[in-house]
Amino acid sequence: MIEVEELTKRYGDKLAVDHVSFHVRPGHVTGFLGPNGAGKSTTMRMMLDLDTPTAGVVRIDGKHYRDLPEPLKYMGALLDAKAMHGGRSAYNNLLCLAQSNEIPRARVDEVLDVVGLTPVARKKSKGFSLGMGQRLGIASALLGDPKILMFDEPVNGLDPEGIHWIRNLMKNLAAQGRTVFVSSHLMSEMALTADHLIVIGQGRLLADTSMADFIAENSRSFVRVRSPQHEQLKDVLHRAGVTAVEVGDGSFEIEGVGVAKQIGELAAASGLTLHELSPQQASLEEAFMRMTAGAVEYHAHNPDEPGLPAAAAPPTRWGAQWGGSGDGKG
Ligand code: ADP
């Protein structure tokens, strides 16, 4: 279990993480979702004690990270896939990490096998593709067989087969009762992987919900109807008491999926030609964009709003700058 309480990080006048509280529970894949610059990486760095909070605390099974007896055996993390020593082979990178953390040598072979790098284990990691680098980073996270795993944008650079593999890996790790915390800026990715969601925007917590509830609340179903006899259709719908929203392309949107039959029958009874009558489902990506865009606009348009950080700027980049050198993994 990871407990984040009122976690806050300020860089100069920039509030990167703003009084964020949430819990990450074992047995689930918890998605950490937010647009670029939302504060995900900063939060993860503070969880691993790689950055000091301005305020608030993170507890890992009740303890601060730095007080964990053998951190690598407690919590494994993939942060920056480039954090490995490029001059060393994949095997030696992992062996160094294993030896400095009293992890048996045999475990190195095991994790290389899990991530599919056994055939290139003796090759220098600087020649690795982004995807191979990600796999090596994942191997290092798994090395201590930890109960808690944290992955920052793990599908970056992976090919479709690799993406499928990491999704299954995360689900399996959660099914074994482990705590799996994974960040992404893509709702579509989270929808396929996570069963719980923490959403942040502009450093603030926007949602802490089960994936099922998020889908139920945000996947709007509606019917799109379009007729060359636009005004007559509008009239017919109005007289039948149907709430229809006119959209830019000359069509109407009507909430619900079951209404298509009713609309079709209404149109036929009035002798109207329809060019379209189609059930639609709003995408979760749209719901996520709406949720986080709201936060961005709020900050950008109301800089003097009480209780909000005046200097918060809209996110402009994907924050992959880990500042640190490399060895912060263990
Ligand atoms: P995300 O991981 O969600 O993309 P980050 O945590 O990387 O977001 O960044 C959150 C905000 O904090 C961004 O506006 C970023 O520019 C800022 N930030 C991150 N790290 C630093 C730093 N070391 N110094 C100054 N600002 C930073």
Tab-separated table of C-alpha atoms and ligand atoms in Angstrom:
chain	number	residue	atom	x	y	z
A	1	MET	CA	0.000	0.000	0.000
A	2	ILE	CA	1.258	3.470	-0.892
A	3	GLU	CA	-0.247	6.366	1.060
A	4	VAL	CA	0.176	9.868	-0.307
A	5	GLU	CA	-0.979	12.596	2.072
A	6	GLU	CA	-1.180	16.278	1.145
A	7	LEU	CA	1.898	15.884	-1.039
A	8	THR	CA	3.161	19.198	-2.378
A	9	LYS	CA	6.188	20.208	-4.450
A	10	ARG	CA	7.119	23.744	-5.356
A	11	TYR	CA	9.894	24.639	-7.811
A	12	GLY	CA	10.425	28.381	-7.362
A	13	ASP	CA	7.034	29.910	-8.044
A	14	LYS	CA	5.825	26.776	-9.862
A	15	LEU	CA	3.564	24.478	-7.874
A	16	ALA	CA	4.249	21.142	-9.605
A	17	VAL	CA	2.256	19.041	-7.094
A	18	ASP	CA	-0.456	20.723	-5.067
A	19	HIS	CA	-1.709	19.053	-1.859
A	20	VAL	CA	-2.363	15.682	-3.469
A	21	SER	CA	-3.706	12.785	-1.361
A	22	PHE	CA	-4.520	9.253	-2.493
A	23	HIS	CA	-3.881	5.598	-1.657
A	24	VAL	CA	-2.556	2.902	-4.000
A	25	ARG	CA	-3.827	-0.518	-2.935
A	26	PRO	CA	-2.405	-4.005	-3.394
A	27	GLY	CA	-3.989	-6.401	-5.865
A	28	HIS	CA	-4.830	-3.686	-8.378
A	29	VAL	CA	-3.238	-1.938	-11.319
A	30	THR	CA	-3.682	1.723	-10.421
A	31	GLY	CA	-3.313	4.091	-13.349
A	32	PHE	CA	-1.795	7.513	-12.704
A	33	LEU	CA	-3.165	9.634	-15.480
A	34	GLY	CA	-2.582	13.239	-16.439
A	35	PRO	CA	-1.482	15.334	-19.393
A	36	ASN	CA	2.170	16.224	-19.870
A	37	GLY	CA	3.376	18.487	-17.104
A	38	ALA	CA	0.582	17.455	-14.719
A	39	GLY	CA	3.025	16.444	-11.977
A	40	LYS	CA	3.093	12.646	-12.343
A	41	SER	CA	6.860	12.236	-12.535
A	42	THR	CA	7.432	14.681	-9.702
A	43	THR	CA	4.988	12.699	-7.537
A	44	MET	CA	6.714	9.412	-8.404
A	45	ARG	CA	10.140	10.867	-7.666
A	46	MET	CA	8.916	11.957	-4.234
A	47	MET	CA	7.523	8.456	-3.613
A	48	LEU	CA	11.029	7.094	-4.195
A	49	ASP	CA	12.722	9.776	-2.131
A	50	LEU	CA	14.512	11.119	-5.232
A	51	ASP	CA	12.979	14.526	-4.594
A	52	THR	CA	12.038	16.140	-1.274
A	53	PRO	CA	8.437	17.239	-0.813
A	54	THR	CA	7.786	20.894	0.018
A	55	ALA	CA	4.987	19.562	2.229
A	56	GLY	CA	3.135	16.309	2.833
A	57	VAL	CA	4.307	12.714	3.112
A	58	VAL	CA	4.451	9.421	1.241
A	59	ARG	CA	4.293	6.189	3.238
A	60	ILE	CA	5.162	2.790	1.822
A	61	ASP	CA	3.454	0.172	3.980
A	62	GLY	CA	3.494	2.728	6.746
A	63	LYS	CA	7.143	3.724	6.344
A	64	HIS	CA	9.046	6.464	4.583
A	65	TYR	CA	10.975	5.091	1.576
A	66	ARG	CA	14.321	5.932	3.160
A	67	ASP	CA	13.406	3.894	6.253
A	68	LEU	CA	12.621	0.706	4.318
A	69	PRO	CA	15.089	-2.003	5.348
A	70	GLU	CA	15.823	-3.215	1.785
A	71	PRO	CA	14.101	-0.761	-0.560
A	72	LEU	CA	14.646	-2.728	-3.786
A	73	LYS	CA	12.961	-5.753	-2.221
A	74	TYR	CA	10.032	-3.597	-1.181
A	75	MET	CA	9.437	-1.331	-4.111
A	76	GLY	CA	10.741	-1.575	-7.684
A	77	ALA	CA	10.503	1.285	-10.125
A	78	LEU	CA	10.939	2.040	-13.794
A	79	LEU	CA	11.492	5.758	-14.089
A	80	ASP	CA	14.019	6.632	-16.745
A	81	ALA	CA	14.888	3.738	-19.030
A	82	LYS	CA	18.122	5.521	-19.972
A	83	ALA	CA	19.333	5.444	-16.375
A	84	MET	CA	21.456	2.308	-16.984
A	85	HIS	CA	25.213	2.299	-17.457
A	86	GLY	CA	25.509	2.169	-21.251
A	87	GLY	CA	29.029	0.697	-21.230
A	88	ARG	CA	27.869	-2.367	-19.298
A	89	SER	CA	25.968	-5.310	-20.645
A	90	ALA	CA	22.352	-5.822	-19.661
A	91	TYR	CA	23.506	-8.718	-17.480
A	92	ASN	CA	26.212	-6.686	-15.730
A	93	ASN	CA	23.898	-3.723	-15.147
A	94	LEU	CA	21.505	-6.020	-13.329
A	95	LEU	CA	24.295	-7.938	-11.576
A	96	CYS	CA	25.717	-4.702	-10.077
A	97	LEU	CA	22.288	-3.767	-8.827
A	98	ALA	CA	21.752	-7.274	-7.439
A	99	GLN	CA	25.130	-7.370	-5.661
A	100	SER	CA	24.692	-3.971	-4.050
A	101	ASN	CA	21.289	-5.053	-2.740
A	102	GLU	CA	22.156	-8.575	-1.608
A	103	ILE	CA	19.989	-10.185	-4.243
A	104	PRO	CA	21.169	-13.628	-5.457
A	105	ARG	CA	22.888	-13.761	-8.860
A	106	ALA	CA	20.378	-16.352	-10.114
A	107	ARG	CA	17.651	-13.717	-9.937
A	108	VAL	CA	19.423	-11.762	-12.727
A	109	ASP	CA	18.890	-14.631	-15.172
A	110	GLU	CA	15.311	-14.975	-14.028
A	111	VAL	CA	14.355	-11.351	-14.673
A	112	LEU	CA	16.228	-11.260	-17.993
A	113	ASP	CA	14.096	-14.196	-19.007
A	114	VAL	CA	10.866	-12.551	-17.792
A	115	VAL	CA	11.510	-9.440	-19.911
A	116	GLY	CA	12.759	-11.416	-22.933
A	117	LEU	CA	16.310	-10.028	-22.959
A	118	THR	CA	18.193	-13.322	-22.436
A	119	PRO	CA	19.443	-13.463	-26.070
A	120	VAL	CA	21.029	-9.974	-25.773
A	121	ALA	CA	22.033	-10.196	-22.110
A	122	ARG	CA	25.774	-9.853	-22.888
A	123	LYS	CA	25.381	-6.908	-25.259
A	124	LYS	CA	26.212	-3.402	-24.070
A	125	SER	CA	23.017	-1.596	-23.168
A	126	LYS	CA	24.036	1.610	-24.971
A	127	GLY	CA	23.233	-0.170	-28.252
A	128	PHE	CA	19.716	-0.976	-27.062
A	129	SER	CA	16.621	0.411	-28.739
A	130	LEU	CA	14.191	2.428	-26.624
A	131	GLY	CA	12.000	-0.650	-26.269
A	132	MET	CA	14.894	-2.865	-25.150
A	133	GLY	CA	15.921	-0.135	-22.703
A	134	GLN	CA	12.381	-0.148	-21.286
A	135	ARG	CA	12.572	-3.935	-20.861
A	136	LEU	CA	15.910	-3.632	-19.058
A	137	GLY	CA	14.428	-0.948	-16.791
A	138	ILE	CA	11.507	-3.255	-16.048
A	139	ALA	CA	13.941	-6.100	-15.287
A	140	SER	CA	15.686	-3.880	-12.733
A	141	ALA	CA	12.333	-3.004	-11.145
A	142	LEU	CA	11.497	-6.719	-10.820
A	143	LEU	CA	14.959	-7.708	-9.550
A	144	GLY	CA	14.192	-7.553	-5.828
A	145	ASP	CA	10.854	-9.379	-6.312
A	146	PRO	CA	9.142	-6.391	-4.667
A	147	LYS	CA	5.561	-6.233	-3.405
A	148	ILE	CA	5.172	-2.746	-4.849
A	149	LEU	CA	5.950	-1.761	-8.447
A	150	MET	CA	5.919	1.620	-10.041
A	151	PHE	CA	6.232	2.272	-13.770
A	152	ASP	CA	6.471	5.722	-15.354
A	153	GLU	CA	5.067	5.609	-18.922
A	154	PRO	CA	6.253	2.003	-19.438
A	155	VAL	CA	4.880	1.537	-22.959
A	156	ASN	CA	7.006	4.384	-24.335
A	157	GLY	CA	9.053	3.058	-27.223
A	158	LEU	CA	7.569	-0.436	-27.132
A	159	ASP	CA	6.219	-2.068	-30.287
A	160	PRO	CA	2.664	-3.503	-30.288
A	161	GLU	CA	3.887	-6.908	-29.102
A	162	GLY	CA	5.849	-5.212	-26.309
A	163	ILE	CA	2.830	-3.125	-25.312
A	164	HIS	CA	0.682	-6.247	-25.113
A	165	TRP	CA	3.366	-7.936	-23.036
A	166	ILE	CA	3.690	-5.086	-20.502
A	167	ARG	CA	-0.091	-4.888	-20.091
A	168	ASN	CA	-0.219	-8.580	-19.236
A	169	LEU	CA	2.804	-8.309	-16.975
A	170	MET	CA	1.180	-5.537	-14.940
A	171	LYS	CA	-2.093	-7.423	-14.657
A	172	ASN	CA	-0.275	-10.592	-13.577
A	173	LEU	CA	1.749	-8.707	-10.967
A	174	ALA	CA	-1.491	-7.259	-9.542
A	175	ALA	CA	-3.159	-10.689	-9.646
A	176	GLN	CA	-0.281	-11.969	-7.478
A	177	GLY	CA	-1.420	-9.425	-4.870
A	178	ARG	CA	1.232	-6.811	-5.622
A	179	THR	CA	0.654	-3.067	-5.688
A	180	VAL	CA	1.106	-1.802	-9.258
A	181	PHE	CA	1.205	1.946	-9.922
A	182	VAL	CA	1.630	3.016	-13.535
A	183	SER	CA	1.621	6.468	-15.118
A	184	SER	CA	0.443	7.426	-18.568
A	185	HIS	CA	-0.783	10.477	-20.452
A	186	LEU	CA	-3.069	8.236	-22.559
A	187	MET	CA	-6.534	7.354	-21.339
A	188	SER	CA	-6.841	4.717	-24.047
A	189	GLU	CA	-3.826	2.907	-22.591
A	190	MET	CA	-5.124	3.101	-19.026
A	191	ALA	CA	-8.553	1.836	-20.049
A	192	LEU	CA	-6.933	-1.427	-21.174
A	193	THR	CA	-4.649	-1.874	-18.191
A	194	ALA	CA	-5.794	-0.209	-14.996
A	195	ASP	CA	-8.685	-1.122	-12.734
A	196	HIS	CA	-8.314	1.989	-10.604
A	197	LEU	CA	-7.540	5.537	-11.704
A	198	ILE	CA	-5.873	8.541	-10.114
A	199	VAL	CA	-6.157	11.570	-12.412
A	200	ILE	CA	-4.136	14.748	-11.927
A	201	GLY	CA	-3.987	18.011	-13.833
A	202	GLN	CA	-1.898	21.074	-13.020
A	203	GLY	CA	-0.559	19.267	-9.951
A	204	ARG	CA	-4.019	18.800	-8.444
A	205	LEU	CA	-6.014	15.630	-7.862
A	206	LEU	CA	-8.955	15.544	-10.288
A	207	ALA	CA	-10.283	12.027	-9.768
A	208	ASP	CA	-9.696	8.940	-7.605
A	209	THR	CA	-12.083	6.318	-8.917
A	210	SER	CA	-12.457	2.750	-10.079
A	211	MET	CA	-12.037	2.304	-13.834
A	212	ALA	CA	-15.545	0.810	-13.979
A	213	ASP	CA	-17.076	3.917	-12.364
A	214	PHE	CA	-15.063	6.233	-14.611
A	215	ILE	CA	-16.327	4.376	-17.666
A	216	ALA	CA	-19.924	4.324	-16.395
A	217	GLU	CA	-19.850	8.058	-15.695
A	218	ASN	CA	-17.974	9.191	-18.760
A	219	SER	CA	-18.745	6.958	-21.698
A	220	ARG	CA	-21.773	8.900	-22.903
A	221	SER	CA	-24.058	7.014	-25.277
A	222	PHE	CA	-26.060	8.996	-27.786
A	223	VAL	CA	-27.705	8.732	-31.173
A	224	ARG	CA	-26.766	10.955	-34.101
A	225	VAL	CA	-29.512	11.781	-36.555
A	226	ARG	CA	-29.259	13.833	-39.740
A	227	SER	CA	-31.888	14.721	-42.322
A	228	PRO	CA	-31.911	16.937	-45.425
A	229	GLN	CA	-35.212	18.210	-43.974
A	230	HIS	CA	-33.387	19.636	-40.987
A	231	GLU	CA	-36.010	22.122	-39.757
A	232	GLN	CA	-38.880	19.645	-40.077
A	233	LEU	CA	-36.880	17.061	-38.129
A	234	LYS	CA	-36.168	19.628	-35.432
A	235	ASP	CA	-39.881	20.354	-35.234
A	236	VAL	CA	-40.886	16.676	-35.075
A	237	LEU	CA	-38.346	15.984	-32.302
A	238	HIS	CA	-39.478	19.033	-30.379
A	239	ARG	CA	-43.165	18.090	-30.619
A	240	ALA	CA	-42.373	14.547	-29.445
A	241	GLY	CA	-40.594	16.003	-26.378
A	242	VAL	CA	-37.188	14.606	-27.408
A	243	THR	CA	-34.217	16.605	-26.105
A	244	ALA	CA	-31.910	16.952	-29.107
A	245	VAL	CA	-28.704	18.985	-29.307
A	246	GLU	CA	-27.859	20.544	-32.666
A	247	VAL	CA	-24.214	20.029	-33.572
A	248	GLY	CA	-22.117	21.911	-36.089
A	249	ASP	CA	-22.383	19.517	-39.018
A	250	GLY	CA	-26.192	19.832	-39.257
A	251	SER	CA	-26.935	16.709	-37.219
A	252	PHE	CA	-28.676	16.290	-33.878
A	253	GLU	CA	-27.400	14.338	-30.876
A	254	ILE	CA	-29.886	12.615	-28.595
A	255	GLU	CA	-28.796	11.022	-25.297
A	256	GLY	CA	-29.247	7.266	-24.860
A	257	VAL	CA	-28.749	4.261	-27.144
A	258	GLY	CA	-32.272	2.854	-27.148
A	259	VAL	CA	-33.717	6.001	-28.699
A	260	ALA	CA	-32.617	5.182	-32.277
A	261	LYS	CA	-35.733	3.065	-32.871
A	262	GLN	CA	-38.047	5.800	-31.577
A	263	ILE	CA	-36.377	8.483	-33.720
A	264	GLY	CA	-36.537	6.293	-36.817
A	265	GLU	CA	-40.237	5.655	-36.279
A	266	LEU	CA	-40.960	9.338	-35.605
A	267	ALA	CA	-39.167	10.323	-38.821
A	268	ALA	CA	-40.997	7.661	-40.861
A	269	ALA	CA	-44.389	8.689	-39.460
A	270	SER	CA	-43.651	12.282	-40.542
A	271	GLY	CA	-42.412	11.214	-43.994
A	272	LEU	CA	-38.885	12.531	-43.330
A	273	THR	CA	-35.797	11.252	-45.150
A	274	LEU	CA	-32.848	10.413	-42.865
A	275	HIS	CA	-29.266	10.472	-44.083
A	276	GLU	CA	-27.929	9.208	-40.770
A	277	LEU	CA	-29.283	7.463	-37.683
A	278	SER	CA	-26.354	6.067	-35.737
A	279	PRO	CA	-25.714	5.049	-32.114
A	280	GLN	CA	-22.480	6.622	-30.822
A	281	GLN	CA	-20.244	6.214	-27.796
A	282	ALA	CA	-18.128	9.126	-26.551
A	283	SER	CA	-14.542	7.949	-26.030
A	284	LEU	CA	-12.895	7.852	-22.623
A	285	GLU	CA	-10.050	9.867	-24.130
A	286	GLU	CA	-12.551	12.692	-24.729
A	287	ALA	CA	-13.805	12.444	-21.144
A	288	PHE	CA	-10.226	12.624	-19.852
A	289	MET	CA	-9.430	15.602	-22.112
A	290	ARG	CA	-12.548	17.402	-20.873
A	291	MET	CA	-11.645	16.700	-17.261
A	292	THR	CA	-8.029	17.879	-17.515
A	293	ALA	CA	-8.621	20.706	-19.998
A	294	GLY	CA	-11.031	22.169	-17.437
A	295	ALA	CA	-8.248	22.304	-14.891
A	296	VAL	CA	-5.859	23.948	-17.343
A	297	GLU	CA	-8.378	26.580	-18.441
A	298	TYR	CA	-9.372	27.309	-14.874
A	299	HIS	CA	-5.792	28.090	-13.954
A	300	ALA	CA	-4.978	29.926	-17.142
A	301	HIS	CA	-8.079	32.126	-17.201
A	302	ASN	CA	-8.465	32.773	-13.510
A	303	PRO	CA	-4.955	33.362	-12.219
A	304	ASP	CA	-6.240	35.423	-9.283
A	305	GLU	CA	-8.804	32.862	-8.169
A	306	PRO	CA	-8.403	32.376	-4.396
A	307	GLY	CA	-6.740	29.133	-3.449
A	308	LEU	CA	-5.227	28.511	-6.848
A	309	PRO	CA	-1.576	28.846	-7.759
A	310	ALA	CA	-1.274	32.170	-9.555
A	311	ALA	CA	1.762	31.168	-11.563
A	312	ALA	CA	0.464	27.849	-12.873
A	313	ALA	CA	1.004	27.745	-16.612
A	314	PRO	CA	-0.673	25.333	-19.009
A	315	PRO	CA	1.361	22.169	-19.475
A	316	THR	CA	3.682	22.460	-22.401
A	317	ARG	CA	5.824	19.390	-22.423
A	318	TRP	CA	6.141	15.798	-21.421
A	319	GLY	CA	8.302	15.903	-18.364
A	320	ALA	CA	10.840	13.197	-18.916
A	321	GLN	CA	13.629	15.222	-17.371
A	322	TRP	CA	14.788	13.162	-14.512
A	323	GLY	CA	17.486	15.537	-13.605
A	324	GLY	CA	19.195	12.783	-11.726
A	325	SER	CA	21.846	10.654	-13.025
A	326	GLY	CA	21.191	7.472	-13.155
A	327	ASP	CA	21.666	5.622	-10.251
A	328	GLY	CA	18.681	6.696	-8.414
A	329	LYS	CA	17.018	3.390	-8.728
A	330	GLY	CA	18.303	1.660	-5.815
B	1	ADP	P1	4.437	14.961	-15.792
B	1	ADP	O1	5.299	13.844	-15.318
B	1	ADP	O2	3.001	14.783	-15.405
B	1	ADP	O3	4.589	15.252	-17.248
B	1	ADP	P2	6.235	16.597	-14.217
B	1	ADP	O4	6.123	16.059	-12.838
B	1	ADP	O5	7.439	16.212	-15.003
B	1	ADP	O6	4.894	16.293	-15.022
B	1	ADP	O7	6.220	18.190	-14.166
B	1	ADP	C1	5.239	18.941	-13.435
B	1	ADP	C2	5.594	20.402	-13.535
B	1	ADP	O8	6.727	20.685	-12.741
B	1	ADP	C3	5.919	20.860	-14.944
B	1	ADP	O9	5.389	22.141	-15.156
B	1	ADP	C4	7.416	20.887	-14.947
B	1	ADP	O10	7.904	21.855	-15.847
B	1	ADP	C5	7.752	21.260	-13.520
B	1	ADP	N1	9.037	20.671	-13.105
B	1	ADP	C6	9.330	19.344	-13.026
B	1	ADP	N2	10.576	19.157	-12.581
B	1	ADP	C7	11.113	20.390	-12.386
B	1	ADP	C8	12.389	20.874	-11.932
B	1	ADP	N3	13.380	20.042	-11.594
B	1	ADP	N4	12.531	22.220	-11.859
B	1	ADP	C9	11.548	23.065	-12.190
B	1	ADP	N5	10.329	22.691	-12.616
B	1	ADP	C10	10.108	21.365	-12.723
